[in-house]
XYZ file of N, CA and C in Angstrom:
630
model
N -1.815 16.503 -42.741
C -2.320 17.538 -41.841
C -1.548 18.829 -42.098
N -2.186 20.000 -42.149
C -1.497 21.263 -42.399
C -0.509 21.564 -41.300
N 0.581 22.303 -41.616
C 1.590 22.646 -40.608
C 1.010 23.380 -39.420
N -0.029 24.203 -39.645
C -0.631 24.943 -38.544
C -1.246 24.008 -37.520
N -1.923 22.961 -38.029
C -2.548 21.997 -37.114
C -1.500 21.267 -36.303
N -0.346 20.943 -36.958
C 0.720 20.274 -36.221
C 1.248 21.165 -35.108
N 1.369 22.409 -35.364
C 1.865 23.339 -34.360
C 0.900 23.464 -33.207
N -0.405 23.412 -33.505
C -1.392 23.540 -32.443
C -1.396 22.317 -31.533
N -1.083 21.129 -32.092
C -1.096 19.893 -31.291
C 0.200 19.676 -30.515
N 1.226 20.479 -30.810
C 2.500 20.308 -30.120
C 2.418 20.856 -28.700
N 2.893 20.093 -27.684
C 2.823 20.579 -26.304
C 3.586 21.887 -26.157
N 3.072 22.712 -25.279
C 3.715 23.990 -25.045
C 5.057 23.791 -24.372
N 6.026 24.623 -24.752
C 7.367 24.544 -24.158
C 7.307 25.045 -22.721
N 7.696 24.197 -21.805
C 7.626 24.581 -20.389
C 8.762 25.509 -19.986
N 9.773 25.668 -20.864
C 10.866 26.567 -20.548
C 11.911 25.910 -19.665
N 12.993 26.655 -19.424
C 14.086 26.135 -18.613
C 13.706 26.131 -17.133
N 14.455 25.320 -16.380
C 14.217 25.207 -14.944
C 15.405 25.743 -14.165
N 15.121 26.156 -12.956
C 16.145 26.481 -11.984
C 16.083 25.442 -10.872
N 17.249 24.984 -10.417
C 17.323 23.966 -9.379
C 18.004 24.565 -8.154
N 17.461 24.293 -6.990
C 18.053 24.742 -5.734
C 18.201 23.553 -4.789
N 19.402 23.389 -4.221
C 19.665 22.275 -3.312
C 20.757 22.681 -2.326
N 20.934 21.866 -1.294
C 21.997 22.098 -0.309
C 23.177 21.208 -0.660
N 24.372 21.795 -0.736
C 25.540 20.992 -1.055
C 26.060 20.270 0.184
N 27.187 19.581 0.034
C 27.728 18.763 1.136
C 28.092 19.600 2.348
N 28.374 20.897 2.150
C 28.725 21.772 3.279
C 27.505 22.456 3.880
N 26.308 22.093 3.384
C 25.089 22.689 3.901
C 24.768 24.043 3.305
N 25.475 24.417 2.252
C 25.234 25.712 1.606
C 24.164 25.581 0.538
N 23.325 26.592 0.433
C 22.256 26.598 -0.563
C 22.841 26.973 -1.916
N 22.552 26.130 -2.913
C 23.059 26.356 -4.265
C 21.891 26.358 -5.237
N 21.883 27.293 -6.162
C 20.865 27.346 -7.202
C 21.543 27.458 -8.556
N 21.034 26.725 -9.537
C 21.629 26.736 -10.856
C 20.592 26.291 -11.875
N 20.847 26.643 -13.155
C 19.942 26.183 -14.207
C 20.359 24.827 -14.746
N 21.417 24.259 -14.178
C 21.827 22.889 -14.506
C 22.008 22.121 -13.214
N 21.803 20.833 -13.289
C 21.901 19.982 -12.099
C 23.141 19.107 -12.242
N 24.193 19.357 -11.451
C 25.412 18.555 -11.565
C 25.194 17.130 -11.066
N 26.024 16.202 -11.518
C 25.849 14.783 -11.130
C 25.833 14.572 -9.623
N 26.649 15.331 -8.870
C 26.717 15.108 -7.426
C 25.451 15.563 -6.700
N 24.576 16.298 -7.405
C 23.346 16.780 -6.772
C 22.111 16.014 -7.208
N 22.298 15.035 -8.104
C 21.141 14.316 -8.648
C 20.361 13.603 -7.549
N 21.062 13.055 -6.547
C 20.401 12.291 -5.487
C 20.035 13.144 -4.278
N 20.289 14.452 -4.354
C 19.983 15.334 -3.227
C 18.542 15.832 -3.301
N 18.002 16.199 -2.145
C 16.693 16.842 -2.127
C 16.824 18.211 -2.792
N 15.852 18.572 -3.594
C 15.951 19.839 -4.314
C 14.568 20.385 -4.634
N 14.555 21.671 -4.961
C 13.361 22.343 -5.436
C 13.605 22.804 -6.866
N 12.565 22.720 -7.675
C 12.664 23.122 -9.072
C 11.728 24.297 -9.321
N 12.238 25.295 -10.054
C 11.476 26.509 -10.327
C 11.442 26.761 -11.830
N 10.378 27.385 -12.250
C 10.294 27.823 -13.640
C 11.211 29.027 -13.816
N 12.132 28.952 -14.786
C 13.060 30.062 -15.013
C 12.332 31.307 -15.519
N 11.191 31.106 -16.161
C 10.469 32.249 -16.723
C 9.625 32.954 -15.681
N 8.889 32.161 -14.863
C 7.972 32.777 -13.899
C 8.555 32.875 -12.497
N 9.558 32.060 -12.204
C 10.121 32.033 -10.860
C 9.300 31.244 -9.872
N 8.205 30.652 -10.331
C 7.345 29.862 -9.445
C 7.899 28.448 -9.292
N 7.743 27.899 -8.088
C 8.207 26.535 -7.851
C 7.320 25.563 -8.606
N 7.939 24.670 -9.334
C 7.186 23.719 -10.145
C 7.232 22.305 -9.584
N 8.235 22.017 -8.748
C 8.338 20.659 -8.198
C 9.270 20.667 -6.999
N 9.106 19.639 -6.157
C 10.008 19.416 -5.027
C 10.370 17.945 -5.013
N 11.654 17.646 -5.128
C 12.126 16.272 -5.257
C 12.833 15.876 -3.967
N 12.424 14.760 -3.394
C 13.072 14.254 -2.179
C 14.403 13.601 -2.537
N 15.310 13.564 -1.585
C 16.604 12.941 -1.832
C 16.442 11.443 -2.056
N 17.402 10.862 -2.773
C 17.377 9.422 -3.001
C 17.661 8.680 -1.700
N 17.016 7.551 -1.526
C 17.224 6.761 -0.319
C 18.581 6.082 -0.350
N 19.174 5.917 0.825
C 20.412 5.145 0.932
C 20.075 3.661 0.793
N 21.134 2.847 0.655
C 20.919 1.405 0.530
C 20.213 0.854 1.772
N 20.594 1.337 2.966
C 19.960 0.872 4.201
C 18.500 1.301 4.248
N 18.229 2.544 3.810
C 16.844 3.034 3.817
C 15.999 2.268 2.817
N 16.580 1.940 1.669
C 15.826 1.139 0.690
C 15.529 -0.241 1.249
N 16.528 -0.815 1.938
C 16.311 -2.137 2.540
C 15.227 -2.065 3.607
N 15.247 -0.989 4.421
C 14.216 -0.821 5.444
C 12.832 -0.674 4.812
N 12.780 0.088 3.707
C 11.499 0.279 3.026
C 10.993 -1.030 2.435
N 11.902 -1.802 1.855
C 11.511 -3.100 1.298
C 11.040 -4.040 2.404
N 11.752 -3.992 3.547
C 11.354 -4.838 4.672
C 9.983 -4.436 5.186
N 9.738 -3.129 5.283
C 8.435 -2.653 5.751
C 7.330 -3.070 4.794
N 7.616 -2.974 3.485
C 6.611 -3.383 2.498
C 6.347 -4.882 2.583
N 7.427 -5.652 2.753
C 7.264 -7.099 2.874
C 6.485 -7.458 4.135
N 6.779 -6.736 5.244
C 6.071 -6.993 6.495
C 4.593 -6.663 6.359
N 4.286 -5.571 5.643
C 2.890 -5.209 5.433
C 2.168 -6.290 4.632
N 2.877 -6.848 3.646
C 2.283 -7.916 2.852
C 2.035 -9.149 3.707
N 3.003 -9.459 4.573
C 2.847 -10.614 5.465
C 1.689 -10.389 6.430
N 1.588 -9.175 6.967
C 0.504 -8.866 7.904
C -0.862 -9.001 7.224
N -0.936 -8.546 5.980
C -2.204 -8.660 5.244
C -2.563 -10.119 5.020
N -1.536 -10.910 4.661
C -1.777 -12.341 4.462
C -2.176 -13.009 5.771
N -1.567 -12.574 6.879
C -1.899 -13.155 8.178
C -3.346 -12.872 8.548
N -3.808 -11.673 8.226
C -5.205 -11.326 8.504
C -6.152 -12.223 7.724
N -5.825 -12.439 6.460
C -6.668 -13.308 5.639
C -6.610 -14.747 6.132
N -5.398 -15.176 6.506
C -5.255 -16.538 7.031
C -6.058 -16.717 8.320
N -6.024 -15.689 9.171
C -6.760 -15.760 10.430
C -8.264 -15.878 10.175
N -8.747 -15.154 9.176
C -10.172 -15.225 8.855
C -10.540 -16.628 8.385
N -9.719 -17.188 7.512
C -10.003 -18.529 7.007
C -9.865 -19.570 8.110
N -8.888 -19.353 9.006
C -8.692 -20.298 10.099
C -9.899 -20.330 11.023
N -10.460 -19.160 11.277
C -11.641 -19.111 12.140
C -12.812 -19.854 11.506
N -12.978 -19.725 10.198
C -14.038 -20.464 9.525
C -13.771 -21.965 9.602
N -12.482 -22.336 9.435
C -12.136 -23.758 9.497
C -12.329 -24.323 10.897
N -12.049 -23.504 11.911
C -12.209 -23.987 13.278
C -13.649 -24.398 13.549
N -14.572 -23.636 13.019
C -15.975 -23.931 13.267
C -16.421 -25.201 12.556
N -15.842 -25.439 11.370
C -16.323 -26.560 10.564
C -15.493 -27.829 10.719
N -14.256 -27.706 11.226
C -13.343 -28.855 11.214
C -13.133 -29.471 12.591
N -12.958 -28.620 13.612
C -12.562 -29.140 14.910
C -13.761 -29.225 15.849
N -14.012 -30.453 16.288
C -15.161 -30.658 17.156
C -14.848 -30.485 18.623
N -13.572 -30.368 18.989
C -13.207 -30.218 20.389
C -11.901 -29.447 20.484
N -11.612 -28.964 21.694
C -10.351 -28.255 21.911
C -9.165 -29.186 21.746
N -9.326 -30.450 22.138
C -8.221 -31.403 21.993
C -7.847 -31.578 20.529
N -8.845 -31.627 19.670
C -8.569 -31.762 18.237
C -7.826 -30.537 17.718
N -8.183 -29.373 18.229
C -7.510 -28.151 17.817
C -6.087 -28.096 18.352
N -5.893 -28.548 19.599
C -4.547 -28.545 20.184
C -3.587 -29.425 19.382
N -4.101 -30.528 18.851
C -3.235 -31.443 18.103
C -2.630 -30.775 16.874
N -3.292 -29.726 16.368
C -2.753 -28.992 15.224
C -1.409 -28.357 15.577
N -1.273 -27.948 16.836
C -0.050 -27.256 17.266
C 1.028 -28.210 17.770
N 0.675 -29.480 17.969
C 1.631 -30.406 18.583
C 2.913 -30.544 17.776
N 2.781 -30.654 16.460
C 3.965 -30.848 15.619
C 4.875 -29.623 15.668
N 4.291 -28.435 15.582
C 5.090 -27.212 15.657
C 5.791 -27.102 17.009
N 5.064 -27.424 18.079
C 5.652 -27.340 19.413
C 6.808 -28.332 19.555
N 6.642 -29.520 18.983
C 7.688 -30.540 19.079
C 8.950 -30.090 18.347
N 8.778 -29.450 17.193
C 9.934 -28.972 16.431
C 10.694 -27.909 17.221
N 9.951 -26.939 17.771
C 10.604 -25.858 18.526
C 11.275 -26.417 19.772
N 10.592 -27.327 20.484
C 11.176 -27.911 21.691
C 12.460 -28.673 21.370
N 12.459 -29.385 20.243
C 13.659 -30.125 19.845
C 14.800 -29.164 19.510
N 14.458 -28.058 18.861
C 15.481 -27.056 18.553
C 16.096 -26.481 19.835
N 15.242 -26.243 20.827
C 15.739 -25.706 22.100
C 16.668 -26.713 22.774
N 16.263 -27.974 22.807
C 17.089 -29.005 23.445
C 18.438 -29.130 22.744
N 18.415 -29.105 21.406
C 19.667 -29.207 20.655
C 20.575 -28.022 20.937
N 19.999 -26.812 20.976
C 20.794 -25.614 21.242
C 21.374 -25.653 22.649
N 20.594 -26.087 23.620
C 21.083 -26.180 25.001
C 22.258 -27.156 25.082
N 22.122 -28.294 24.405
C 23.205 -29.292 24.394
C 24.456 -28.715 23.735
N 24.273 -28.032 22.595
C 25.417 -27.458 21.887
C 26.097 -26.380 22.716
N 25.315 -25.560 23.396
C 25.892 -24.513 24.243
C 26.736 -25.126 25.360
N 26.197 -26.164 25.992
C 26.939 -26.813 27.083
C 28.232 -27.428 26.573
N 28.161 -28.073 25.409
C 29.353 -28.718 24.849
C 30.409 -27.683 24.458
N 29.964 -26.623 23.790
C 30.902 -25.581 23.367
C 31.499 -24.853 24.563
N 30.675 -24.621 25.578
C 31.182 -23.938 26.775
C 32.262 -24.796 27.464
N 32.007 -26.087 27.555
C 32.972 -26.985 28.186
C 34.270 -27.040 27.381
N 34.136 -27.136 26.051
C 35.326 -27.195 25.204
C 36.122 -25.892 25.277
N 35.414 -24.763 25.310
C 36.095 -23.479 25.401
C 36.817 -23.339 26.736
N 36.161 -23.781 27.803
C 36.795 -23.714 29.119
C 38.078 -24.541 29.143
N 38.061 -25.717 28.491
C 39.249 -26.571 28.432
C 40.365 -25.891 27.659
N 40.012 -25.286 26.518
C 41.020 -24.592 25.710
C 41.624 -23.421 26.473
N 40.780 -22.662 27.168
C 41.278 -21.518 27.933
C 42.180 -21.982 29.079
N 41.810 -23.077 29.717
C 42.615 -23.598 30.811
C 43.980 -24.050 30.310
N 43.984 -24.722 29.151
C 45.251 -25.172 28.568
C 46.144 -23.993 28.209
N 45.525 -22.978 27.606
C 46.297 -21.790 27.242
C 46.829 -21.083 28.487
N 46.013 -21.029 29.527
C 46.449 -20.409 30.767
C 47.611 -21.155 31.395
N 47.566 -22.476 31.360
C 48.662 -23.275 31.917
C 49.963 -23.016 31.154
N 49.852 -22.871 29.821
C 51.056 -22.600 29.029
C 51.655 -21.244 29.406
N 50.799 -20.252 29.572
C 51.292 -18.927 29.929
C 51.927 -18.929 31.317
N 51.291 -19.663 32.265
C 51.852 -19.734 33.613
C 53.198 -20.439 33.616
N 53.372 -21.339 32.648
C 54.642 -22.065 32.557
C 55.681 -21.295 31.755
N 55.322 -20.077 31.337
C 56.268 -19.259 30.587
C 56.332 -19.603 29.123
N 55.379 -20.362 28.645
C 55.347 -20.745 27.238
C 54.355 -19.861 26.479
N 54.634 -19.671 25.213
C 53.775 -18.828 24.386
C 52.593 -19.630 23.851
N 51.433 -19.007 23.869
C 50.252 -19.618 23.255
C 50.379 -19.465 21.747
N 50.315 -20.576 21.017
C 50.521 -20.538 19.570
C 49.373 -19.795 18.882
N 49.668 -19.309 17.682
C 48.644 -18.611 16.902
C 47.471 -19.535 16.598
N 47.778 -20.801 16.305
C 46.713 -21.755 16.013
C 45.817 -21.963 17.222
N 46.424 -22.093 18.391
C 45.643 -22.288 19.614
C 44.777 -21.058 19.909
N 45.334 -19.869 19.734
C 44.558 -18.644 19.944
C 43.422 -18.542 18.933
N 43.711 -18.934 17.693
C 42.674 -18.904 16.663
C 41.554 -19.883 16.964
N 41.918 -21.075 17.462
C 40.900 -22.066 17.828
C 40.007 -21.543 18.953
N 40.615 -20.841 19.900
C 39.837 -20.284 21.018
C 38.851 -19.234 20.501
N 39.318 -18.363 19.614
C 38.422 -17.340 19.064
C 37.282 -17.972 18.276
N 37.614 -18.994 17.494
C 36.570 -19.656 16.708
C 35.552 -20.345 17.618
N 36.040 -21.033 18.652
C 35.117 -21.718 19.568
C 34.240 -20.710 20.297
N 34.820 -19.566 20.657
C 34.038 -18.527 21.332
C 32.955 -17.985 20.408
N 33.278 -17.762 19.130
C 32.287 -17.283 18.162
C 31.165 -18.306 17.977
N 31.524 -19.589 17.944
C 30.513 -20.640 17.816
C 29.595 -20.664 19.028
N 30.170 -20.443 20.209
C 29.370 -20.426 21.430
C 28.377 -19.267 21.399
N 28.835 -18.086 20.999
C 27.934 -16.927 20.928
C 26.821 -17.163 19.926
N 27.147 -17.797 18.805
C 26.128 -18.081 17.790
C 25.076 -19.035 18.332
N 25.518 -20.066 19.048
C 24.566 -21.021 19.618
C 23.715 -20.382 20.703
N 24.296 -19.464 21.474
C 23.514 -18.752 22.481
C 22.428 -17.903 21.836
N 22.762 -17.268 20.706
C 21.751 -16.486 19.988
C 20.642 -17.390 19.457
N 21.036 -18.548 18.937
C 20.033 -19.495 18.453
C 19.133 -19.973 19.584
N 19.730 -20.303 20.710
C 18.942 -20.764 21.854
C 17.931 -19.699 22.273
N 18.381 -18.439 22.352
C 17.477 -17.360 22.742
C 16.359 -17.192 21.720
N 16.694 -17.329 20.431
C 15.679 -17.187 19.389
C 14.656 -18.319 19.469
N 15.127 -19.545 19.695
C 14.210 -20.681 19.796
C 13.300 -20.550 21.022
N 13.864 -20.085 22.122
C 13.055 -19.904 23.329
C 12.002 -18.817 23.115
N 12.355 -17.779 22.367
C 11.388 -16.740 22.053
C 10.292 -17.278 21.143
N 10.660 -18.145 20.208
C 9.669 -18.781 19.339
C 8.679 -19.609 20.160
N 9.195 -20.297 21.167
C 8.320 -21.140 22.001
C 7.341 -20.276 22.778
N 7.813 -19.147 23.312
C 6.914 -18.248 24.029
C 5.834 -17.702 23.098
N 6.243 -17.325 21.882
C 5.280 -16.802 20.920
C 4.260 -17.866 20.542
N 4.710 -19.117 20.422
C 3.795 -20.198 20.086
C 2.796 -20.437 21.214
N 3.266 -20.371 22.461
C 2.356 -20.536 23.599
C 1.260 -19.460 23.574
N 1.660 -18.232 23.262
C 0.679 -17.144 23.174
C -0.303 -17.417 22.041
N 0.222 -17.867 20.890
C -0.654 -18.156 19.751
C -1.655 -19.256 20.088
N -1.184 -20.300 20.769
C -2.088 -21.405 21.140
C -3.186 -20.900 22.070
N -2.800 -20.126 23.078
C -3.783 -19.610 24.032
C -4.802 -18.716 23.339
N -4.332 -17.843 22.451
C -5.239 -16.941 21.746
C -6.168 -17.713 20.810
N -5.632 -18.742 20.149
C -6.454 -19.539 19.241
C -7.534 -20.289 20.003
N -7.182 -20.863 21.143
C -8.166 -21.579 21.947
C -9.243 -20.626 22.473
N -8.818 -19.429 22.875
C -9.790 -18.448 23.345
C -10.759 -18.072 22.233
N -10.220 -17.846 21.041
C -11.074 -17.496 19.906
C -11.991 -18.651 19.536
N -11.485 -19.866 19.641
C -12.293 -21.043 19.344
C -13.494 -21.123 20.284
N -13.229 -20.877 21.568
C -14.319 -20.920 22.533
C -15.344 -19.827 22.245
N -14.853 -18.658 21.834
C -15.784 -17.568 21.509
C -16.657 -17.938 20.313
N -16.040 -18.514 19.280
C -16.791 -18.882 18.076
C -17.798 -19.988 18.362
N -17.421 -20.905 19.255
C -18.295 -22.026 19.596
C -19.300 -21.683 20.686
N -19.103 -20.516 21.311
C -19.981 -20.149 22.408
C -19.748 -20.972 23.646
N -18.490 -21.399 23.826
C -18.135 -22.217 24.987
C -17.699 -21.300 26.119
N -18.206 -21.565 27.323
C -17.830 -20.752 28.479
C -16.376 -21.011 28.820
N -15.677 -19.953 29.242
C -14.280 -20.075 29.632
C -14.193 -20.949 30.887
N -13.160 -21.857 30.947
C -13.020 -22.687 32.146
C -12.688 -21.858 33.374
N -13.182 -22.277 34.514
C -12.916 -21.563 35.770
C -12.239 -22.526 36.738
N -11.671 -21.940 37.793
C -11.002 -22.754 38.801
C -11.991 -23.365 39.804
N -13.210 -22.884 39.770
C -14.199 -23.368 40.731
C -14.836 -24.635 40.209
N -14.680 -25.727 40.930
C -15.265 -26.999 40.510
C -16.755 -27.025 40.803
N -17.478 -27.735 39.965
C -18.918 -27.823 40.171
C -19.203 -28.697 41.387
N -20.224 -28.370 42.163
C -20.527 -29.176 43.374
C -20.977 -30.563 42.978
N -20.622 -31.575 43.765
C -21.013 -32.949 43.446
C -22.532 -33.095 43.478
N -23.047 -33.942 42.579
C -24.484 -34.208 42.530
C -24.817 -35.313 43.542
N -25.904 -35.134 44.258
C -26.270 -36.174 45.215
C -27.665 -35.992 45.704
């Protein structure tokens, strides 16, 4: 290919850029070079030849912001999957379950697992609380007797207290799961009745036939 043709196919030189950003002290800085400490900062880019703004770059996200963004993206993916699952579940309800009792049995295993988790957490909380109370009482008796509480004994008390707080958090989480499951069951049964065209149950009993 002739040299002239090569020159015609070469992209036009966009020229040098000017960068403007705010430094750590909040001062506006403009330069034709971008220092390393400004690479992650929000900035505006201008054509050095025309002075027109050519781009605007947002600052880099922090590690926490990236984690939040990833979590939001993951949650959106889960929500989309939940919508699809709900659609398929509604189709399955019409074709698979002939009664509400049959549908309720689907939730029995999940409810049993959550209920067992709650019972275990309640038992653990009671046991840890009792053990902590005993340790605190023993330490208090030593102090009243003018004796020093050993480092090991103090460490055991702190560890038992941390275990108790952890179990309390677990218990609260399991109880919240149970409430959410109850709502899910009620909503599923309501939707099932709508799909089947079943009238909602009422508190008014039908009059006896005679």
